[in-house]
Amino acid sequence: MSFGNEHSHPQGVQTSSVVPTPRRLLTVVVADWVIEDGSIVPPTVGDTVSVALQFRRYAPDPADPRICTVRAFAQPLEADAPPIVDRDGRWWWTMMLRGDGWSAVWWTQRPLIDHVEVTGVFFANTELGSGTARGLVRRVQLMTGETTYDPHTRSWAAVADEDIRYTDIDASPRWFGRPDPPDPAPAGHGVERQLGVLIELDLDAAEPAPLRPRVRPGTLSSAGGVLWMLDRQLPVLLQIDDPAGAAVATEHLLPLSIAATAGSPPRGQVVADEAGCWIVAEQTVLRCTLDVAGALEVHRIDLGYRMAAAAACGSVLLTAGAGVFVLRPGTEPLRVELPTARWVAATSEGFIAVVPTVTEGGAAAFPRTYRMVRIDVDGTVTDGPQIPLASPVRVGSTGDRMAIYDRRGVAVSIGADLTSTPVPALPGRPLTFGGAGGYLWMTTRRPDGTGKTGWWPFDSPHELPAREHGRFLLVLLDPATYRVVAAAAIDDPEPAVTIDEQDRVWVATARDVYLLDPAGTLVELDVAARLRTE
């Protein structure tokens, strides 16, 4: 039996109907700081890497080795999301480009949709999640260029596109050569700087990606001898009994959506009390309690407003966002007479809230003025002082006080009676910040001995943990004296931190759950290995 026309070709001439498929290759710029930050392992020829991708529509010169033209499917990253407005009043739409074997986030002033062809550059981003590519590294080129130092701005000038040089190497450096600011700084004196690497990924030759672990820790909270932890993406609540002892973990499914990406920080918030826990996830609040048989009873409350913050006074929950509500187990939500609140903290008798004097979307001076408000458990609101704060603002709760720090170094402590007390600025620059029991905690970058902070939170470089133990530092502080209670190397700049009744500090990162001991060591609690399987 034959198919087609037997006489289509001359006798003796063999042809193939299979069209050869070219290899899928992708060129990606990896900036020096992305590698030094630890967001990607230094690319090496022959290794398989996963890269978070950002696309920029950009065409300085068709001969530029960074430039590529791709066909992709364009769609909004979030449905019905309005454009972002920058400081100059320009609109930017957040899009997702999906190509053959890759996806990339794209901020664009000219939105497109459906099948498109665009020219630009792929850049490695810092967060694996929505836009990714996985491929075998076929080529690594070191990017270098000459730059000059401006003593007036105290910064190095950008290297022009046409002045970037590309040199083939076998592996990217872990640390890149950049000049120190000259002293004194001669005007127009050019020096060489390493900018990063340009890599070529073969998407067809990549090794299989590792499987997702059963548990990817997200937010957590402790009360009554139980650690409650929400998975970073899945609607799964982990109940960890006796975490410092036998440590038995039980999975409970929740009526929530699945987060499509593994972006940071994790979604939702868990707030534990003696009887169970509250879970706040966007517009939904879940009240979770255990029945006598140990099964989880879940009561769902849809508030209709996106919640940005929550705190609990006993079993009474305060949620804040586009609306402010007080919730008690078994009762209907009580709407508080406030249009919104930005940050909240619990006290022994109620809550403290930070409320913008102008709605977040309205016009306001910079810095923005906020008023301090006390909210009783019955919803009664008492006004306190007004304080101007410049973003980013860091807030941490320590018992009956709220510590507030802003970008300009303004630092105040607000008491349950709404008294405002100035406090010293933080001794280091926080990446994230919060309170746990009677302590403040923060994450910060590893010190290098320069600047006013020196080797803080350590006294000398000999005390600094090895870099392979973590790219960042988690620091536990006494809020009254800023004495360092403990400091440990950590890989996640945005961990979740809680404290139990025995003053044990528990930390959840994207990898696992840890106990922070006073010696400054994170002791791993392998939650997946403690799961109850029956």
PDB file of C-alpha atoms in Angstrom, residues 259-485:
ATOM      1  CA  ALA A 259      -1.094  30.557  43.052  1.00  0.00           C
ATOM      2  CA  ALA A 260       0.245  30.033  39.539  1.00  0.00           C
ATOM      3  CA  THR A 261       3.752  31.335  40.205  1.00  0.00           C
ATOM      4  CA  ALA A 262       6.337  30.810  42.908  1.00  0.00           C
ATOM      5  CA  GLY A 263       6.952  34.526  43.289  1.00  0.00           C
ATOM      6  CA  SER A 264       8.065  36.082  46.516  1.00  0.00           C
ATOM      7  CA  PRO A 265       6.701  37.033  48.992  1.00  0.00           C
ATOM      8  CA  PRO A 266       4.238  34.174  49.573  1.00  0.00           C
ATOM      9  CA  ARG A 267       0.566  34.935  49.348  1.00  0.00           C
ATOM     10  CA  GLY A 268      -1.700  35.192  52.352  1.00  0.00           C
ATOM     11  CA  GLN A 269      -1.106  35.478  56.066  1.00  0.00           C
ATOM     12  CA  VAL A 270      -1.583  33.004  58.922  1.00  0.00           C
ATOM     13  CA  VAL A 271      -2.480  34.359  62.376  1.00  0.00           C
ATOM     14  CA  ALA A 272      -2.617  31.686  65.094  1.00  0.00           C
ATOM     15  CA  ASP A 273      -4.351  31.645  68.476  1.00  0.00           C
ATOM     16  CA  GLU A 274      -4.991  29.023  71.163  1.00  0.00           C
ATOM     17  CA  ALA A 275      -8.048  27.596  69.378  1.00  0.00           C
ATOM     18  CA  GLY A 276      -6.736  27.477  65.808  1.00  0.00           C
ATOM     19  CA  CYS A 277      -5.803  30.082  63.247  1.00  0.00           C
ATOM     20  CA  TRP A 278      -7.056  32.719  60.861  1.00  0.00           C
ATOM     21  CA  ILE A 279      -5.944  32.768  57.229  1.00  0.00           C
ATOM     22  CA  VAL A 280      -6.159  36.008  55.273  1.00  0.00           C
ATOM     23  CA  ALA A 281      -5.749  35.587  51.514  1.00  0.00           C
ATOM     24  CA  GLU A 282      -6.660  38.557  49.323  1.00  0.00           C
ATOM     25  CA  GLN A 283     -10.447  39.050  49.743  1.00  0.00           C
ATOM     26  CA  THR A 284     -11.052  35.866  51.732  1.00  0.00           C
ATOM     27  CA  VAL A 285     -10.689  35.108  55.432  1.00  0.00           C
ATOM     28  CA  LEU A 286     -10.782  31.520  56.723  1.00  0.00           C
ATOM     29  CA  ARG A 287     -11.374  30.586  60.349  1.00  0.00           C
ATOM     30  CA  CYS A 288      -9.732  27.204  60.987  1.00  0.00           C
ATOM     31  CA  THR A 289     -10.297  25.141  64.146  1.00  0.00           C
ATOM     32  CA  LEU A 290      -9.822  21.476  65.029  1.00  0.00           C
ATOM     33  CA  ASP A 291     -12.756  19.327  66.115  1.00  0.00           C
ATOM     34  CA  VAL A 292     -12.491  16.629  68.805  1.00  0.00           C
ATOM     35  CA  ALA A 293     -11.431  14.055  66.193  1.00  0.00           C
ATOM     36  CA  GLY A 294      -8.634  16.296  64.926  1.00  0.00           C
ATOM     37  CA  ALA A 295     -10.333  17.204  61.654  1.00  0.00           C
ATOM     38  CA  LEU A 296     -10.063  20.782  60.473  1.00  0.00           C
ATOM     39  CA  GLU A 297     -13.263  22.803  60.437  1.00  0.00           C
ATOM     40  CA  VAL A 298     -13.082  25.726  58.016  1.00  0.00           C
ATOM     41  CA  HIS A 299     -15.460  28.700  57.992  1.00  0.00           C
ATOM     42  CA  ARG A 300     -15.049  30.960  54.976  1.00  0.00           C
ATOM     43  CA  ILE A 301     -15.732  34.705  55.040  1.00  0.00           C
ATOM     44  CA  ASP A 302     -15.628  36.684  51.784  1.00  0.00           C
ATOM     45  CA  LEU A 303     -15.154  40.340  52.681  1.00  0.00           C
ATOM     46  CA  GLY A 304     -15.272  41.720  49.138  1.00  0.00           C
ATOM     47  CA  TYR A 305     -12.141  43.808  49.712  1.00  0.00           C
ATOM     48  CA  ARG A 306      -8.487  42.987  49.200  1.00  0.00           C
ATOM     49  CA  MET A 307      -6.746  42.694  52.584  1.00  0.00           C
ATOM     50  CA  ALA A 308      -3.151  43.892  52.924  1.00  0.00           C
ATOM     51  CA  ALA A 309      -2.536  43.401  56.656  1.00  0.00           C
ATOM     52  CA  ALA A 310      -3.925  41.520  59.640  1.00  0.00           C
ATOM     53  CA  ALA A 311      -3.278  41.101  63.364  1.00  0.00           C
ATOM     54  CA  ALA A 312      -4.954  39.156  66.184  1.00  0.00           C
ATOM     55  CA  CYS A 313      -5.720  40.091  69.782  1.00  0.00           C
ATOM     56  CA  GLY A 314      -6.474  36.677  71.271  1.00  0.00           C
ATOM     57  CA  SER A 315      -8.965  35.118  68.865  1.00  0.00           C
ATOM     58  CA  VAL A 316     -10.191  38.499  67.571  1.00  0.00           C
ATOM     59  CA  LEU A 317      -8.827  39.358  64.133  1.00  0.00           C
ATOM     60  CA  LEU A 318      -8.402  42.794  62.567  1.00  0.00           C
ATOM     61  CA  THR A 319      -8.005  42.913  58.789  1.00  0.00           C
ATOM     62  CA  ALA A 320      -7.038  46.024  56.867  1.00  0.00           C
ATOM     63  CA  GLY A 321      -6.887  47.014  53.241  1.00  0.00           C
ATOM     64  CA  ALA A 322      -9.576  48.640  51.115  1.00  0.00           C
ATOM     65  CA  GLY A 323     -11.790  48.129  54.178  1.00  0.00           C
ATOM     66  CA  VAL A 324     -11.149  47.535  57.877  1.00  0.00           C
ATOM     67  CA  PHE A 325     -12.960  44.717  59.727  1.00  0.00           C
ATOM     68  CA  VAL A 326     -13.036  43.134  63.176  1.00  0.00           C
ATOM     69  CA  LEU A 327     -13.800  39.394  63.110  1.00  0.00           C
ATOM     70  CA  ARG A 328     -14.676  37.039  65.951  1.00  0.00           C
ATOM     71  CA  PRO A 329     -15.132  33.262  65.561  1.00  0.00           C
ATOM     72  CA  GLY A 330     -18.765  32.401  64.891  1.00  0.00           C
ATOM     73  CA  THR A 331     -19.949  35.975  64.282  1.00  0.00           C
ATOM     74  CA  GLU A 332     -20.400  38.233  61.278  1.00  0.00           C
ATOM     75  CA  PRO A 333     -17.589  40.665  60.373  1.00  0.00           C
ATOM     76  CA  LEU A 334     -17.828  44.109  61.976  1.00  0.00           C
ATOM     77  CA  ARG A 335     -16.989  46.967  59.618  1.00  0.00           C
ATOM     78  CA  VAL A 336     -14.806  49.570  61.329  1.00  0.00           C
ATOM     79  CA  GLU A 337     -15.479  53.236  60.587  1.00  0.00           C
ATOM     80  CA  LEU A 338     -12.257  53.752  58.686  1.00  0.00           C
ATOM     81  CA  PRO A 339     -11.888  53.927  54.883  1.00  0.00           C
ATOM     82  CA  THR A 340      -8.617  52.017  54.935  1.00  0.00           C
ATOM     83  CA  ALA A 341      -5.529  51.198  56.995  1.00  0.00           C
ATOM     84  CA  ARG A 342      -2.008  50.552  55.758  1.00  0.00           C
ATOM     85  CA  TRP A 343      -0.395  48.693  58.690  1.00  0.00           C
ATOM     86  CA  VAL A 344      -1.803  47.131  61.868  1.00  0.00           C
ATOM     87  CA  ALA A 345      -0.431  45.658  65.094  1.00  0.00           C
ATOM     88  CA  ALA A 346      -2.054  43.903  68.037  1.00  0.00           C
ATOM     89  CA  THR A 347      -1.887  44.984  71.677  1.00  0.00           C
ATOM     90  CA  SER A 348      -3.114  43.201  74.807  1.00  0.00           C
ATOM     91  CA  GLU A 349      -6.493  44.970  74.560  1.00  0.00           C
ATOM     92  CA  GLY A 350      -6.924  45.823  70.886  1.00  0.00           C
ATOM     93  CA  PHE A 351      -5.044  47.146  67.881  1.00  0.00           C
ATOM     94  CA  ILE A 352      -2.960  49.998  66.521  1.00  0.00           C
ATOM     95  CA  ALA A 353      -3.461  51.008  62.891  1.00  0.00           C
ATOM     96  CA  VAL A 354      -1.602  53.383  60.579  1.00  0.00           C
ATOM     97  CA  VAL A 355      -4.089  55.209  58.344  1.00  0.00           C
ATOM     98  CA  PRO A 356      -3.215  57.480  55.377  1.00  0.00           C
ATOM     99  CA  THR A 357      -4.740  60.957  55.666  1.00  0.00           C
ATOM    100  CA  VAL A 358      -5.298  60.859  51.882  1.00  0.00           C
ATOM    101  CA  THR A 359      -6.424  57.707  50.100  1.00  0.00           C
ATOM    102  CA  GLU A 360      -3.494  55.742  48.650  1.00  0.00           C
ATOM    103  CA  GLY A 361      -4.633  56.424  45.090  1.00  0.00           C
ATOM    104  CA  GLY A 362      -5.217  60.150  45.588  1.00  0.00           C
ATOM    105  CA  ALA A 363      -2.882  63.084  45.276  1.00  0.00           C
ATOM    106  CA  ALA A 364      -0.710  63.668  48.314  1.00  0.00           C
ATOM    107  CA  ALA A 365       2.498  65.377  49.256  1.00  0.00           C
ATOM    108  CA  PHE A 366       5.715  63.396  49.596  1.00  0.00           C
ATOM    109  CA  PRO A 367       6.281  62.215  52.256  1.00  0.00           C
ATOM    110  CA  ARG A 368       2.703  61.139  52.908  1.00  0.00           C
ATOM    111  CA  THR A 369       1.067  61.961  56.237  1.00  0.00           C
ATOM    112  CA  TYR A 370      -0.417  59.127  58.291  1.00  0.00           C
ATOM    113  CA  ARG A 371      -2.464  59.182  61.487  1.00  0.00           C
ATOM    114  CA  MET A 372      -2.055  56.701  64.290  1.00  0.00           C
ATOM    115  CA  VAL A 373      -5.313  55.072  65.358  1.00  0.00           C
ATOM    116  CA  ARG A 374      -6.343  52.741  68.194  1.00  0.00           C
ATOM    117  CA  ILE A 375      -9.066  50.200  67.382  1.00  0.00           C
ATOM    118  CA  ASP A 376     -10.712  48.376  70.288  1.00  0.00           C
ATOM    119  CA  VAL A 377     -11.980  44.809  69.894  1.00  0.00           C
ATOM    120  CA  ASP A 378     -15.542  46.198  69.703  1.00  0.00           C
ATOM    121  CA  GLY A 379     -14.556  48.371  66.718  1.00  0.00           C
ATOM    122  CA  THR A 380     -14.288  51.685  68.571  1.00  0.00           C
ATOM    123  CA  VAL A 381     -11.808  54.036  66.879  1.00  0.00           C
ATOM    124  CA  THR A 382      -9.631  56.556  68.752  1.00  0.00           C
ATOM    125  CA  ASP A 383      -7.489  59.038  66.804  1.00  0.00           C
ATOM    126  CA  GLY A 384      -3.859  59.682  67.671  1.00  0.00           C
ATOM    127  CA  PRO A 385      -1.005  61.798  66.317  1.00  0.00           C
ATOM    128  CA  GLN A 386      -0.205  62.397  62.644  1.00  0.00           C
ATOM    129  CA  ILE A 387       3.259  61.519  61.344  1.00  0.00           C
ATOM    130  CA  PRO A 388       4.784  62.158  57.874  1.00  0.00           C
ATOM    131  CA  LEU A 389       6.387  58.982  56.490  1.00  0.00           C
ATOM    132  CA  ALA A 390       8.342  58.366  53.279  1.00  0.00           C
ATOM    133  CA  SER A 391       8.151  54.992  51.544  1.00  0.00           C
ATOM    134  CA  PRO A 392       9.348  52.386  51.986  1.00  0.00           C
ATOM    135  CA  VAL A 393       7.974  52.223  55.521  1.00  0.00           C
ATOM    136  CA  ARG A 394       8.907  49.319  57.831  1.00  0.00           C
ATOM    137  CA  VAL A 395       6.593  48.313  60.671  1.00  0.00           C
ATOM    138  CA  GLY A 396       7.110  45.774  63.441  1.00  0.00           C
ATOM    139  CA  SER A 397       4.941  44.900  66.437  1.00  0.00           C
ATOM    140  CA  THR A 398       6.488  44.094  69.825  1.00  0.00           C
ATOM    141  CA  GLY A 399       3.816  43.383  72.416  1.00  0.00           C
ATOM    142  CA  ASP A 400       1.987  46.644  73.101  1.00  0.00           C
ATOM    143  CA  ARG A 401       4.073  48.848  70.812  1.00  0.00           C
ATOM    144  CA  MET A 402       4.457  49.391  67.084  1.00  0.00           C
ATOM    145  CA  ALA A 403       7.904  50.329  65.757  1.00  0.00           C
ATOM    146  CA  ILE A 404       7.860  52.401  62.554  1.00  0.00           C
ATOM    147  CA  TYR A 405      10.850  53.267  60.341  1.00  0.00           C
ATOM    148  CA  ASP A 406      10.800  55.104  57.007  1.00  0.00           C
ATOM    149  CA  ARG A 407      13.253  55.694  54.183  1.00  0.00           C
ATOM    150  CA  ARG A 408      14.484  59.026  55.554  1.00  0.00           C
ATOM    151  CA  GLY A 409      15.471  57.469  58.881  1.00  0.00           C
ATOM    152  CA  VAL A 410      12.399  58.654  60.793  1.00  0.00           C
ATOM    153  CA  ALA A 411      11.903  56.183  63.636  1.00  0.00           C
ATOM    154  CA  VAL A 412       9.092  56.228  66.186  1.00  0.00           C
ATOM    155  CA  SER A 413       7.471  53.810  68.608  1.00  0.00           C
ATOM    156  CA  ILE A 414       3.685  54.006  69.035  1.00  0.00           C
ATOM    157  CA  GLY A 415       2.225  52.686  72.298  1.00  0.00           C
ATOM    158  CA  ALA A 416      -1.202  51.227  72.984  1.00  0.00           C
ATOM    159  CA  ASP A 417      -2.204  54.639  74.384  1.00  0.00           C
ATOM    160  CA  LEU A 418      -1.088  56.211  71.042  1.00  0.00           C
ATOM    161  CA  THR A 419       1.841  58.031  72.598  1.00  0.00           C
ATOM    162  CA  SER A 420       4.621  58.586  70.072  1.00  0.00           C
ATOM    163  CA  THR A 421       8.214  58.125  71.234  1.00  0.00           C
ATOM    164  CA  PRO A 422      11.240  58.818  68.988  1.00  0.00           C
ATOM    165  CA  VAL A 423      13.696  55.929  68.836  1.00  0.00           C
ATOM    166  CA  PRO A 424      17.135  55.629  67.217  1.00  0.00           C
ATOM    167  CA  ALA A 425      17.385  54.654  63.573  1.00  0.00           C
ATOM    168  CA  LEU A 426      18.022  51.021  62.784  1.00  0.00           C
ATOM    169  CA  PRO A 427      21.732  50.140  62.904  1.00  0.00           C
ATOM    170  CA  GLY A 428      21.531  48.506  59.473  1.00  0.00           C
ATOM    171  CA  ARG A 429      19.481  48.847  56.293  1.00  0.00           C
ATOM    172  CA  PRO A 430      16.610  46.304  56.323  1.00  0.00           C
ATOM    173  CA  LEU A 431      15.413  44.360  53.302  1.00  0.00           C
ATOM    174  CA  THR A 432      12.416  43.100  55.280  1.00  0.00           C
ATOM    175  CA  PHE A 433      11.393  43.944  58.816  1.00  0.00           C
ATOM    176  CA  GLY A 434       8.908  42.796  61.433  1.00  0.00           C
ATOM    177  CA  GLY A 435       8.193  41.885  65.012  1.00  0.00           C
ATOM    178  CA  ALA A 436       8.075  38.504  66.764  1.00  0.00           C
ATOM    179  CA  GLY A 437       6.945  38.447  70.385  1.00  0.00           C
ATOM    180  CA  GLY A 438       9.063  40.976  72.237  1.00  0.00           C
ATOM    181  CA  TYR A 439      11.722  41.156  69.506  1.00  0.00           C
ATOM    182  CA  LEU A 440      12.231  43.000  66.260  1.00  0.00           C
ATOM    183  CA  TRP A 441      13.722  41.147  63.321  1.00  0.00           C
ATOM    184  CA  MET A 442      15.138  42.191  59.987  1.00  0.00           C
ATOM    185  CA  THR A 443      16.968  40.778  57.008  1.00  0.00           C
ATOM    186  CA  THR A 444      19.915  42.634  55.559  1.00  0.00           C
ATOM    187  CA  ARG A 445      22.776  42.117  53.148  1.00  0.00           C
ATOM    188  CA  ARG A 446      26.079  40.712  54.282  1.00  0.00           C
ATOM    189  CA  PRO A 447      28.413  43.478  55.500  1.00  0.00           C
ATOM    190  CA  ASP A 448      31.756  44.186  53.821  1.00  0.00           C
ATOM    191  CA  GLY A 449      33.296  46.316  56.573  1.00  0.00           C
ATOM    192  CA  THR A 450      32.769  49.634  54.777  1.00  0.00           C
ATOM    193  CA  GLY A 451      30.508  52.518  55.742  1.00  0.00           C
ATOM    194  CA  LYS A 452      29.207  53.556  59.145  1.00  0.00           C
ATOM    195  CA  THR A 453      27.865  50.108  60.010  1.00  0.00           C
ATOM    196  CA  GLY A 454      31.185  48.326  59.507  1.00  0.00           C
ATOM    197  CA  TRP A 455      30.719  44.602  60.104  1.00  0.00           C
ATOM    198  CA  TRP A 456      27.366  44.985  61.887  1.00  0.00           C
ATOM    199  CA  PRO A 457      25.600  42.862  63.142  1.00  0.00           C
ATOM    200  CA  PHE A 458      28.996  41.316  63.932  1.00  0.00           C
ATOM    201  CA  ASP A 459      32.031  42.867  65.577  1.00  0.00           C
ATOM    202  CA  SER A 460      34.582  41.552  63.080  1.00  0.00           C
ATOM    203  CA  PRO A 461      34.799  39.681  59.760  1.00  0.00           C
ATOM    204  CA  HIS A 462      35.861  36.538  61.661  1.00  0.00           C
ATOM    205  CA  GLU A 463      32.326  36.236  63.097  1.00  0.00           C
ATOM    206  CA  LEU A 464      30.643  36.533  59.693  1.00  0.00           C
ATOM    207  CA  PRO A 465      29.145  33.185  58.539  1.00  0.00           C
ATOM    208  CA  ALA A 466      30.548  31.718  55.340  1.00  0.00           C
ATOM    209  CA  ARG A 467      28.812  33.011  52.227  1.00  0.00           C
ATOM    210  CA  GLU A 468      27.716  29.523  51.168  1.00  0.00           C
ATOM    211  CA  HIS A 469      25.532  29.363  54.290  1.00  0.00           C
ATOM    212  CA  GLY A 470      23.353  32.172  52.944  1.00  0.00           C
ATOM    213  CA  ARG A 471      23.416  35.294  50.810  1.00  0.00           C
ATOM    214  CA  PHE A 472      21.632  37.424  53.434  1.00  0.00           C
ATOM    215  CA  LEU A 473      21.498  37.802  57.213  1.00  0.00           C
ATOM    216  CA  LEU A 474      18.547  37.386  59.572  1.00  0.00           C
ATOM    217  CA  VAL A 475      19.006  39.563  62.671  1.00  0.00           C
ATOM    218  CA  LEU A 476      16.962  39.371  65.883  1.00  0.00           C
ATOM    219  CA  LEU A 477      17.040  42.586  67.931  1.00  0.00           C
ATOM    220  CA  ASP A 478      16.104  43.803  71.387  1.00  0.00           C
ATOM    221  CA  PRO A 479      13.739  46.711  70.516  1.00  0.00           C
ATOM    222  CA  ALA A 480      14.817  48.827  73.486  1.00  0.00           C
ATOM    223  CA  THR A 481      18.585  48.674  73.037  1.00  0.00           C
ATOM    224  CA  TYR A 482      19.080  47.251  69.505  1.00  0.00           C
ATOM    225  CA  ARG A 483      21.278  44.627  71.065  1.00  0.00           C
ATOM    226  CA  VAL A 484      21.725  41.766  68.616  1.00  0.00           C
ATOM    227  CA  VAL A 485      20.020  38.749  70.177  1.00  0.00           C
TER     228      VAL A 485
END
